[in-house]
């Protein structure tokens, strides 16, 4: 298939939503990077622009890869992700308290971002291999596939990414046919795990949850970020203060305004209309994913798209929720908007994999085989 023919077969509704989010993010980073003289005061915008270009190129490349490759190489991919996580613990650099980065000159790469995609592929390959219905033995097998990567991520420590891996695994399990007893037992195990996890949290992690429930417990400490974020969102009004004119963000009252709290920054500057547009674009992306999942003809593709979609959905829900005080701060970026090359490039690779299948949703793809 010729390149331009493949490009024309993209889901352009999905792609347009992604491109608009990228443009909104770049505009926000550009205005946030300006100093009083109107010149770029930081390299955040430049790095983000480079990441967007690189991510779009990789998105197109990934959309052309034969999908059979992922399933047939799943064991090699699992070995690769384990090696990556071990290497970053040994050779990686520490940023913001997490030893999870490879740094080369001015650019950094966080391996756990690509690990998320690789683990989804490996879990999907395993679940298809063991077949349905899902029983406890098969569930335990998938859990052991998940366990080592999660442990290695927690050693960094990166609680947000570890939680994302676990939640995506649960979403994939929920997609596989199973008996009602499975739901009852798994529900009890999840509740027990949450109780054990609560008492296993570090003091600062437990404090985040307590302050989330009541930010006034520590308004100048743990509760400061959430309080300032809520003020920023509320002060935007209907139309916002204008790009680059938000007092909370421009005067640095709002922390991490280009990463964790970019939604609050954009809401202050573009108001309800701007934040509503962002929510609409995300809703459009997930509607297109659901539409694609209903048309896929094999279990492996369905599980991969469901798993990748859950990666994006969980980050969107948690990030926006913590920006408006509905969830504790867990350090998950907002896809396509937050500054961070690793996260942005990975999100665009996910879109490339989805476009790979979306091009063939109305007909049997060469690599799609019924199970």
mmCIF file of C-alpha atoms in Angstrom:
data_model
loop_
_atom_site.group_PDB
_atom_site.id
_atom_site.type_symbol
_atom_site.label_atom_id
_atom_site.label_comp_id
_atom_site.label_asym_id
_atom_site.label_seq_id
_atom_site.Cartn_x
_atom_site.Cartn_y
_atom_site.Cartn_z
ATOM 1 C CA UNK A 1 0.000 0.000 0.000
ATOM 2 C CA UNK A 2 1.395 3.394 -0.986
ATOM 3 C CA UNK A 3 2.260 5.823 1.783
ATOM 4 C CA UNK A 4 -0.192 8.540 0.771
ATOM 5 C CA UNK A 5 -3.013 6.018 0.356
ATOM 6 C CA UNK A 6 -2.387 4.762 3.903
ATOM 7 C CA UNK A 7 -2.305 8.358 5.181
ATOM 8 C CA UNK A 8 -5.661 9.072 3.524
ATOM 9 C CA UNK A 9 -7.212 6.064 5.307
ATOM 10 C CA UNK A 10 -6.503 7.472 8.776
ATOM 11 C CA UNK A 11 -9.384 8.160 11.141
ATOM 12 C CA UNK A 12 -9.226 11.917 10.618
ATOM 13 C CA UNK A 13 -11.838 12.710 13.246
ATOM 14 C CA UNK A 14 -9.605 11.047 15.835
ATOM 15 C CA UNK A 15 -6.491 12.622 14.347
ATOM 16 C CA UNK A 16 -7.991 16.113 14.260
ATOM 17 C CA UNK A 17 -8.911 15.897 17.936
ATOM 18 C CA UNK A 18 -5.333 14.869 18.783
ATOM 19 C CA UNK A 19 -3.806 17.650 16.638
ATOM 20 C CA UNK A 20 -6.026 20.301 18.218
ATOM 21 C CA UNK A 21 -4.984 19.167 21.706
ATOM 22 C CA UNK A 22 -1.345 19.362 20.639
ATOM 23 C CA UNK A 23 -1.846 22.922 19.355
ATOM 24 C CA UNK A 24 -3.589 24.006 22.555
ATOM 25 C CA UNK A 25 -0.774 22.516 24.599
ATOM 26 C CA UNK A 26 1.918 24.201 22.508
ATOM 27 C CA UNK A 27 0.134 27.564 22.768
ATOM 28 C CA UNK A 28 -0.078 27.217 26.550
ATOM 29 C CA UNK A 29 3.607 26.267 26.862
ATOM 30 C CA UNK A 30 4.643 29.136 24.588
ATOM 31 C CA UNK A 31 2.867 31.793 26.654
ATOM 32 C CA UNK A 32 4.064 30.234 29.909
ATOM 33 C CA UNK A 33 7.659 30.364 28.648
ATOM 34 C CA UNK A 34 7.626 34.086 27.831
ATOM 35 C CA UNK A 35 9.280 36.579 30.142
ATOM 36 C CA UNK A 36 8.261 40.196 30.652
ATOM 37 C CA UNK A 37 10.193 41.264 27.556
ATOM 38 C CA UNK A 38 8.295 38.794 25.367
ATOM 39 C CA UNK A 39 11.263 36.487 24.790
ATOM 40 C CA UNK A 40 11.365 32.765 25.544
ATOM 41 C CA UNK A 41 12.547 32.466 29.137
ATOM 42 C CA UNK A 42 12.779 28.666 29.250
ATOM 43 C CA UNK A 43 13.349 25.695 26.963
ATOM 44 C CA UNK A 44 10.049 24.013 27.800
ATOM 45 C CA UNK A 45 8.313 25.169 24.621
ATOM 46 C CA UNK A 46 11.256 24.262 22.380
ATOM 47 C CA UNK A 47 11.531 20.764 23.888
ATOM 48 C CA UNK A 48 7.767 20.280 23.618
ATOM 49 C CA UNK A 49 7.769 21.329 19.959
ATOM 50 C CA UNK A 50 10.609 18.893 19.196
ATOM 51 C CA UNK A 51 8.708 16.150 21.050
ATOM 52 C CA UNK A 52 5.552 16.855 19.023
ATOM 53 C CA UNK A 53 7.458 16.581 15.734
ATOM 54 C CA UNK A 54 9.259 13.401 16.822
ATOM 55 C CA UNK A 55 6.029 11.918 18.188
ATOM 56 C CA UNK A 56 4.111 12.598 14.964
ATOM 57 C CA UNK A 57 6.856 10.970 12.901
ATOM 58 C CA UNK A 58 6.848 7.883 15.130
ATOM 59 C CA UNK A 59 3.031 7.845 15.042
ATOM 60 C CA UNK A 60 3.088 7.599 11.248
ATOM 61 C CA UNK A 61 5.840 4.942 11.337
ATOM 62 C CA UNK A 62 4.026 2.793 13.905
ATOM 63 C CA UNK A 63 0.784 3.032 11.936
ATOM 64 C CA UNK A 64 2.535 1.218 9.058
ATOM 65 C CA UNK A 65 3.916 -1.749 11.061
ATOM 66 C CA UNK A 66 2.363 -5.161 10.435
ATOM 67 C CA UNK A 67 0.234 -5.781 13.542
ATOM 68 C CA UNK A 68 1.154 -9.492 13.629
ATOM 69 C CA UNK A 69 4.632 -8.440 14.698
ATOM 70 C CA UNK A 70 3.484 -7.342 18.151
ATOM 71 C CA UNK A 71 1.912 -10.664 19.036
ATOM 72 C CA UNK A 72 4.658 -12.884 17.620
ATOM 73 C CA UNK A 73 7.393 -10.888 19.386
ATOM 74 C CA UNK A 74 5.557 -10.431 22.690
ATOM 75 C CA UNK A 75 8.032 -12.564 24.697
ATOM 76 C CA UNK A 76 10.988 -10.565 23.356
ATOM 77 C CA UNK A 77 9.142 -7.334 24.128
ATOM 78 C CA UNK A 78 8.549 -8.483 27.710
ATOM 79 C CA UNK A 79 12.237 -9.252 28.146
ATOM 80 C CA UNK A 80 13.071 -5.842 26.677
ATOM 81 C CA UNK A 81 10.811 -3.963 29.093
ATOM 82 C CA UNK A 82 12.302 -5.802 32.091
ATOM 83 C CA UNK A 83 15.835 -4.965 30.916
ATOM 84 C CA UNK A 84 14.840 -1.306 30.462
ATOM 85 C CA UNK A 85 13.473 -1.074 34.003
ATOM 86 C CA UNK A 86 16.579 -2.741 35.467
ATOM 87 C CA UNK A 87 18.909 -0.461 33.506
ATOM 88 C CA UNK A 88 17.175 2.722 34.611
ATOM 89 C CA UNK A 89 17.512 1.650 38.251
ATOM 90 C CA UNK A 90 21.241 1.068 37.751
ATOM 91 C CA UNK A 91 22.223 3.789 35.265
ATOM 92 C CA UNK A 92 19.318 6.224 35.416
ATOM 93 C CA UNK A 93 19.269 9.728 36.863
ATOM 94 C CA UNK A 94 17.007 11.061 39.606
ATOM 95 C CA UNK A 95 14.529 13.821 38.795
ATOM 96 C CA UNK A 96 11.844 15.040 41.206
ATOM 97 C CA UNK A 97 12.666 12.197 43.584
ATOM 98 C CA UNK A 98 12.297 9.421 40.976
ATOM 99 C CA UNK A 99 15.247 7.417 39.638
ATOM 100 C CA UNK A 100 13.573 6.724 36.330
ATOM 101 C CA UNK A 101 15.292 8.848 33.714
ATOM 102 C CA UNK A 102 18.003 8.505 31.085
ATOM 103 C CA UNK A 103 19.455 11.968 30.473
ATOM 104 C CA UNK A 104 21.457 12.820 27.354
ATOM 105 C CA UNK A 105 22.630 16.424 27.184
ATOM 106 C CA UNK A 106 19.492 18.599 27.416
ATOM 107 C CA UNK A 107 17.030 15.805 26.701
ATOM 108 C CA UNK A 108 15.654 13.126 28.996
ATOM 109 C CA UNK A 109 13.788 9.883 28.423
ATOM 110 C CA UNK A 110 11.608 8.023 30.928
ATOM 111 C CA UNK A 111 11.601 4.292 30.021
ATOM 112 C CA UNK A 112 8.463 3.536 32.028
ATOM 113 C CA UNK A 113 6.427 5.397 29.392
ATOM 114 C CA UNK A 114 7.308 2.952 26.607
ATOM 115 C CA UNK A 115 7.112 0.072 29.119
ATOM 116 C CA UNK A 116 3.389 0.830 29.516
ATOM 117 C CA UNK A 117 2.780 0.077 25.835
ATOM 118 C CA UNK A 118 4.981 -3.018 25.788
ATOM 119 C CA UNK A 119 3.264 -4.463 28.863
ATOM 120 C CA UNK A 120 -0.182 -3.963 27.303
ATOM 121 C CA UNK A 121 0.970 -5.937 24.239
ATOM 122 C CA UNK A 122 2.390 -8.752 26.384
ATOM 123 C CA UNK A 123 -0.732 -9.012 28.535
ATOM 124 C CA UNK A 124 -2.966 -9.058 25.449
ATOM 125 C CA UNK A 125 -0.857 -11.808 23.855
ATOM 126 C CA UNK A 126 -1.049 -13.899 27.046
ATOM 127 C CA UNK A 127 -4.816 -13.481 27.498
ATOM 128 C CA UNK A 128 -5.427 -14.484 23.888
ATOM 129 C CA UNK A 129 -3.056 -17.463 24.226
ATOM 130 C CA UNK A 130 -4.778 -18.910 27.329
ATOM 131 C CA UNK A 131 -8.239 -18.328 25.832
ATOM 132 C CA UNK A 132 -11.645 -17.755 27.410
ATOM 133 C CA UNK A 133 -13.465 -17.887 29.721
ATOM 134 C CA UNK A 134 -11.087 -16.221 32.162
ATOM 135 C CA UNK A 135 -10.588 -18.242 35.347
ATOM 136 C CA UNK A 136 -8.450 -17.691 38.442
ATOM 137 C CA UNK A 137 -5.499 -19.709 37.121
ATOM 138 C CA UNK A 138 -5.342 -17.582 33.976
ATOM 139 C CA UNK A 139 -5.808 -14.414 36.036
ATOM 140 C CA UNK A 140 -2.924 -15.423 38.275
ATOM 141 C CA UNK A 141 -0.743 -15.983 35.210
ATOM 142 C CA UNK A 142 -1.439 -12.454 33.945
ATOM 143 C CA UNK A 143 -0.758 -11.129 37.450
ATOM 144 C CA UNK A 144 2.732 -12.657 37.442
ATOM 145 C CA UNK A 145 3.400 -10.987 34.074
ATOM 146 C CA UNK A 146 2.392 -7.674 35.662
ATOM 147 C CA UNK A 147 4.125 -8.177 39.018
ATOM 148 C CA UNK A 148 7.818 -7.761 38.167
ATOM 149 C CA UNK A 149 7.390 -4.560 36.093
ATOM 150 C CA UNK A 150 5.245 -3.014 38.844
ATOM 151 C CA UNK A 151 7.818 -3.888 41.523
ATOM 152 C CA UNK A 152 10.632 -2.366 39.445
ATOM 153 C CA UNK A 153 8.592 0.812 38.844
ATOM 154 C CA UNK A 154 7.820 1.101 42.573
ATOM 155 C CA UNK A 155 11.555 0.842 43.312
ATOM 156 C CA UNK A 156 12.169 4.050 41.322
ATOM 157 C CA UNK A 157 9.774 5.051 43.063
ATOM 158 C CA UNK A 158 6.978 6.008 40.643
ATOM 159 C CA UNK A 159 3.682 5.353 42.393
ATOM 160 C CA UNK A 160 1.624 7.045 39.650
ATOM 161 C CA UNK A 161 2.975 4.869 36.824
ATOM 162 C CA UNK A 162 2.697 1.701 38.929
ATOM 163 C CA UNK A 163 -0.954 2.504 39.670
ATOM 164 C CA UNK A 164 -1.573 3.140 35.969
ATOM 165 C CA UNK A 165 -0.140 -0.261 35.019
ATOM 166 C CA UNK A 166 -2.334 -2.029 37.589
ATOM 167 C CA UNK A 167 -5.497 -0.190 36.550
ATOM 168 C CA UNK A 168 -4.884 -0.902 32.857
ATOM 169 C CA UNK A 169 -4.393 -4.603 33.700
ATOM 170 C CA UNK A 170 -7.737 -4.619 35.516
ATOM 171 C CA UNK A 171 -9.435 -2.975 32.526
ATOM 172 C CA UNK A 172 -8.063 -5.663 30.212
ATOM 173 C CA UNK A 173 -9.234 -8.413 32.562
ATOM 174 C CA UNK A 174 -12.691 -6.848 32.634
ATOM 175 C CA UNK A 175 -12.860 -7.100 28.828
ATOM 176 C CA UNK A 176 -12.442 -10.899 28.827
ATOM 177 C CA UNK A 177 -15.539 -13.124 29.305
ATOM 178 C CA UNK A 178 -15.758 -14.648 32.790
ATOM 179 C CA UNK A 179 -18.161 -16.080 35.349
ATOM 180 C CA UNK A 180 -19.896 -14.081 38.105
ATOM 181 C CA UNK A 181 -17.822 -15.810 40.798
ATOM 182 C CA UNK A 182 -14.710 -14.237 39.288
ATOM 183 C CA UNK A 183 -16.159 -10.762 39.827
ATOM 184 C CA UNK A 184 -17.038 -11.512 43.452
ATOM 185 C CA UNK A 185 -13.645 -12.946 44.360
ATOM 186 C CA UNK A 186 -11.696 -10.262 42.480
ATOM 187 C CA UNK A 187 -13.781 -7.535 44.110
ATOM 188 C CA UNK A 188 -12.893 -8.891 47.540
ATOM 189 C CA UNK A 189 -9.204 -9.187 46.651
ATOM 190 C CA UNK A 190 -9.097 -5.625 45.315
ATOM 191 C CA UNK A 191 -10.695 -4.300 48.509
ATOM 192 C CA UNK A 192 -8.195 -6.251 50.619
ATOM 193 C CA UNK A 193 -5.304 -4.977 48.491
ATOM 194 C CA UNK A 194 -6.456 -1.373 48.914
ATOM 195 C CA UNK A 195 -6.535 -1.794 52.688
ATOM 196 C CA UNK A 196 -3.047 -3.328 52.727
ATOM 197 C CA UNK A 197 -1.822 -0.675 50.300
ATOM 198 C CA UNK A 198 -3.086 2.146 52.512
ATOM 199 C CA UNK A 199 -1.026 0.968 55.453
ATOM 200 C CA UNK A 200 1.964 0.359 53.150
ATOM 201 C CA UNK A 201 2.054 3.920 51.838
ATOM 202 C CA UNK A 202 4.851 6.244 52.829
ATOM 203 C CA UNK A 203 3.921 9.116 55.135
ATOM 204 C CA UNK A 204 3.990 11.703 52.338
ATOM 205 C CA UNK A 205 1.783 9.509 50.114
ATOM 206 C CA UNK A 206 -0.765 9.010 52.906
ATOM 207 C CA UNK A 207 -0.672 12.744 53.579
ATOM 208 C CA UNK A 208 -1.605 13.420 49.946
ATOM 209 C CA UNK A 209 -4.758 11.349 50.308
ATOM 210 C CA UNK A 210 -5.689 12.940 53.643
ATOM 211 C CA UNK A 211 -5.144 16.445 52.287
ATOM 212 C CA UNK A 212 -7.135 15.517 49.177
ATOM 213 C CA UNK A 213 -10.083 14.717 51.437
ATOM 214 C CA UNK A 214 -9.558 17.994 53.294
ATOM 215 C CA UNK A 215 -7.050 20.480 51.716
ATOM 216 C CA UNK A 216 -7.444 22.800 54.735
ATOM 217 C CA UNK A 217 -5.457 20.317 56.849
ATOM 218 C CA UNK A 218 -2.279 21.721 55.286
ATOM 219 C CA UNK A 219 -3.133 24.765 53.121
ATOM 220 C CA UNK A 220 0.489 25.938 52.848
ATOM 221 C CA UNK A 221 2.031 22.475 52.480
ATOM 222 C CA UNK A 222 0.500 19.338 50.973
ATOM 223 C CA UNK A 223 -2.796 21.136 50.278
ATOM 224 C CA UNK A 224 -1.213 24.149 48.576
ATOM 225 C CA UNK A 225 -1.090 22.689 45.051
ATOM 226 C CA UNK A 226 -4.720 21.596 45.029
ATOM 227 C CA UNK A 227 -5.938 24.849 46.579
ATOM 228 C CA UNK A 228 -4.121 26.998 44.003
ATOM 229 C CA UNK A 229 -5.325 24.746 41.192
ATOM 230 C CA UNK A 230 -8.972 25.096 42.243
ATOM 231 C CA UNK A 231 -8.539 28.887 42.474
ATOM 232 C CA UNK A 232 -7.030 28.961 38.963
ATOM 233 C CA UNK A 233 -9.866 26.909 37.461
ATOM 234 C CA UNK A 234 -12.527 29.040 39.172
ATOM 235 C CA UNK A 235 -10.951 32.388 38.316
ATOM 236 C CA UNK A 236 -11.071 31.679 34.583
ATOM 237 C CA UNK A 237 -14.807 32.335 34.404
ATOM 238 C CA UNK A 238 -16.559 31.801 31.087
ATOM 239 C CA UNK A 239 -13.997 33.118 28.601
ATOM 240 C CA UNK A 240 -10.801 33.175 30.690
ATOM 241 C CA UNK A 241 -8.216 35.879 31.306
ATOM 242 C CA UNK A 242 -6.473 35.310 27.974
ATOM 243 C CA UNK A 243 -3.388 33.326 26.985
ATOM 244 C CA UNK A 244 -0.406 34.470 29.031
ATOM 245 C CA UNK A 245 -2.572 36.608 31.318
ATOM 246 C CA UNK A 246 -3.480 34.150 34.052
ATOM 247 C CA UNK A 247 -2.423 35.550 37.420
ATOM 248 C CA UNK A 248 -2.182 32.176 39.152
ATOM 249 C CA UNK A 249 0.093 30.725 36.477
ATOM 250 C CA UNK A 250 2.050 33.784 35.351
ATOM 251 C CA UNK A 251 2.818 34.883 38.922
ATOM 252 C CA UNK A 252 3.824 31.317 39.841
ATOM 253 C CA UNK A 253 1.153 30.779 42.472
ATOM 254 C CA UNK A 254 0.166 27.626 40.563
ATOM 255 C CA UNK A 255 2.919 24.972 40.849
ATOM 256 C CA UNK A 256 3.810 22.533 38.044
ATOM 257 C CA UNK A 257 1.650 24.596 35.711
ATOM 258 C CA UNK A 258 3.141 23.026 32.569
ATOM 259 C CA UNK A 259 2.942 19.415 33.756
ATOM 260 C CA UNK A 260 0.592 18.144 36.480
ATOM 261 C CA UNK A 261 -1.565 21.282 36.608
ATOM 262 C CA UNK A 262 -1.672 22.354 32.979
ATOM 263 C CA UNK A 263 -5.455 21.880 32.889
ATOM 264 C CA UNK A 264 -5.844 24.444 35.672
ATOM 265 C CA UNK A 265 -3.519 26.839 33.841
ATOM 266 C CA UNK A 266 -5.459 26.506 30.575
ATOM 267 C CA UNK A 267 -8.798 26.809 32.407
ATOM 268 C CA UNK A 268 -7.682 30.092 33.976
ATOM 269 C CA UNK A 269 -6.512 31.533 30.654
ATOM 270 C CA UNK A 270 -9.249 30.147 28.341
ATOM 271 C CA UNK A 271 -12.093 29.809 30.830
ATOM 272 C CA UNK A 272 -15.003 27.408 30.721
ATOM 273 C CA UNK A 273 -15.095 27.594 26.926
ATOM 274 C CA UNK A 274 -11.472 26.500 26.607
ATOM 275 C CA UNK A 275 -11.635 23.764 29.240
ATOM 276 C CA UNK A 276 -14.952 22.596 27.766
ATOM 277 C CA UNK A 277 -13.297 22.320 24.345
ATOM 278 C CA UNK A 278 -10.530 20.185 25.851
ATOM 279 C CA UNK A 279 -13.077 17.855 27.463
ATOM 280 C CA UNK A 280 -14.964 17.648 24.166
ATOM 281 C CA UNK A 281 -11.811 16.710 22.246
ATOM 282 C CA UNK A 282 -10.960 13.979 24.752
ATOM 283 C CA UNK A 283 -14.535 12.685 24.606
ATOM 284 C CA UNK A 284 -14.277 12.579 20.811
ATOM 285 C CA UNK A 285 -11.061 10.524 21.004
ATOM 286 C CA UNK A 286 -12.610 7.931 23.306
ATOM 287 C CA UNK A 287 -15.825 7.767 21.268
ATOM 288 C CA UNK A 288 -13.732 6.930 18.207
ATOM 289 C CA UNK A 289 -11.846 4.273 20.197
ATOM 290 C CA UNK A 290 -15.102 2.654 21.304
ATOM 291 C CA UNK A 291 -16.347 2.753 17.721
ATOM 292 C CA UNK A 292 -13.151 1.039 16.559
ATOM 293 C CA UNK A 293 -13.335 -1.623 19.295
ATOM 294 C CA UNK A 294 -16.865 -2.547 18.215
ATOM 295 C CA UNK A 295 -15.591 -3.239 14.689
ATOM 296 C CA UNK A 296 -12.393 -5.153 15.414
ATOM 297 C CA UNK A 297 -12.492 -8.806 14.417
ATOM 298 C CA UNK A 298 -9.880 -10.484 16.601
ATOM 299 C CA UNK A 299 -9.312 -10.666 20.340
ATOM 300 C CA UNK A 300 -5.671 -9.562 20.330
ATOM 301 C CA UNK A 301 -6.388 -6.288 18.526
ATOM 302 C CA UNK A 302 -9.388 -5.663 20.762
ATOM 303 C CA UNK A 303 -7.390 -6.157 23.963
ATOM 304 C CA UNK A 304 -4.499 -3.999 22.741
ATOM 305 C CA UNK A 305 -6.776 -1.114 21.774
ATOM 306 C CA UNK A 306 -8.720 -1.471 25.023
ATOM 307 C CA UNK A 307 -5.510 -1.506 27.062
ATOM 308 C CA UNK A 308 -3.962 1.441 25.227
ATOM 309 C CA UNK A 309 -7.208 3.378 25.438
ATOM 310 C CA UNK A 310 -7.332 2.749 29.178
ATOM 311 C CA UNK A 311 -3.811 4.198 29.528
ATOM 312 C CA UNK A 312 -5.025 7.460 28.010
ATOM 313 C CA UNK A 313 -8.414 7.478 29.744
ATOM 314 C CA UNK A 314 -7.052 6.863 33.246
ATOM 315 C CA UNK A 315 -4.497 9.661 32.847
ATOM 316 C CA UNK A 316 -7.139 12.091 31.584
ATOM 317 C CA UNK A 317 -9.602 11.270 34.368
ATOM 318 C CA UNK A 318 -7.055 11.376 37.187
ATOM 319 C CA UNK A 319 -5.210 14.465 35.977
ATOM 320 C CA UNK A 320 -8.317 16.583 35.461
ATOM 321 C CA UNK A 321 -9.849 15.268 38.694
ATOM 322 C CA UNK A 322 -6.800 16.255 40.740
ATOM 323 C CA UNK A 323 -6.835 19.694 39.066
ATOM 324 C CA UNK A 324 -10.341 20.346 40.379
ATOM 325 C CA UNK A 325 -9.856 18.680 43.770
ATOM 326 C CA UNK A 326 -11.659 15.404 43.049
ATOM 327 C CA UNK A 327 -8.582 13.132 43.258
ATOM 328 C CA UNK A 328 -5.275 13.141 45.139
ATOM 329 C CA UNK A 329 -2.174 14.403 43.340
ATOM 330 C CA UNK A 330 -0.564 11.300 41.806
ATOM 331 C CA UNK A 331 1.762 12.803 39.207
ATOM 332 C CA UNK A 332 0.037 11.549 36.048
ATOM 333 C CA UNK A 333 0.416 13.843 32.996
ATOM 334 C CA UNK A 334 -2.454 15.036 30.824
ATOM 335 C CA UNK A 335 -1.997 13.317 27.419
ATOM 336 C CA UNK A 336 -1.049 15.617 24.502
ATOM 337 C CA UNK A 337 -1.028 18.703 26.760
ATOM 338 C CA UNK A 338 1.408 18.261 29.655
ATOM 339 C CA UNK A 339 5.076 19.086 29.142
ATOM 340 C CA UNK A 340 7.240 15.976 29.030
ATOM 341 C CA UNK A 341 8.733 14.461 25.912
ATOM 342 C CA UNK A 342 8.539 10.820 27.002
ATOM 343 C CA UNK A 343 4.846 10.987 27.850
ATOM 344 C CA UNK A 344 3.943 12.978 24.740
ATOM 345 C CA UNK A 345 5.856 10.745 22.332
ATOM 346 C CA UNK A 346 4.369 7.628 23.953
ATOM 347 C CA UNK A 347 0.824 9.022 23.656
ATOM 348 C CA UNK A 348 1.373 9.680 19.942
ATOM 349 C CA UNK A 349 2.786 6.167 19.463
ATOM 350 C CA UNK A 350 -0.437 4.869 21.025
ATOM 351 C CA UNK A 351 -2.434 6.899 18.491
ATOM 352 C CA UNK A 352 -0.263 5.445 15.723
ATOM 353 C CA UNK A 353 -1.041 1.888 16.843
ATOM 354 C CA UNK A 354 -4.738 2.723 17.010
ATOM 355 C CA UNK A 355 -4.627 4.312 13.541
ATOM 356 C CA UNK A 356 -2.948 1.140 12.321
ATOM 357 C CA UNK A 357 -6.125 -0.797 13.078
ATOM 358 C CA UNK A 358 -8.527 2.046 12.388
ATOM 359 C CA UNK A 359 -7.472 2.076 8.727
ATOM 360 C CA UNK A 360 -8.844 -1.469 8.418
ATOM 361 C CA UNK A 361 -11.925 -1.352 10.673
ATOM 362 C CA UNK A 362 -14.335 -1.852 7.809
ATOM 363 C CA UNK A 363 -12.499 -4.787 6.258
ATOM 364 C CA UNK A 364 -10.328 -7.716 7.316
ATOM 365 C CA UNK A 365 -6.757 -6.528 7.789
ATOM 366 C CA UNK A 366 -4.014 -8.780 6.379
ATOM 367 C CA UNK A 367 -2.723 -9.607 9.854
ATOM 368 C CA UNK A 368 -6.113 -10.058 11.570
ATOM 369 C CA UNK A 369 -6.849 -13.710 12.192
ATOM 370 C CA UNK A 370 -9.844 -15.086 14.009
ATOM 371 C CA UNK A 371 -9.054 -16.962 17.207
#
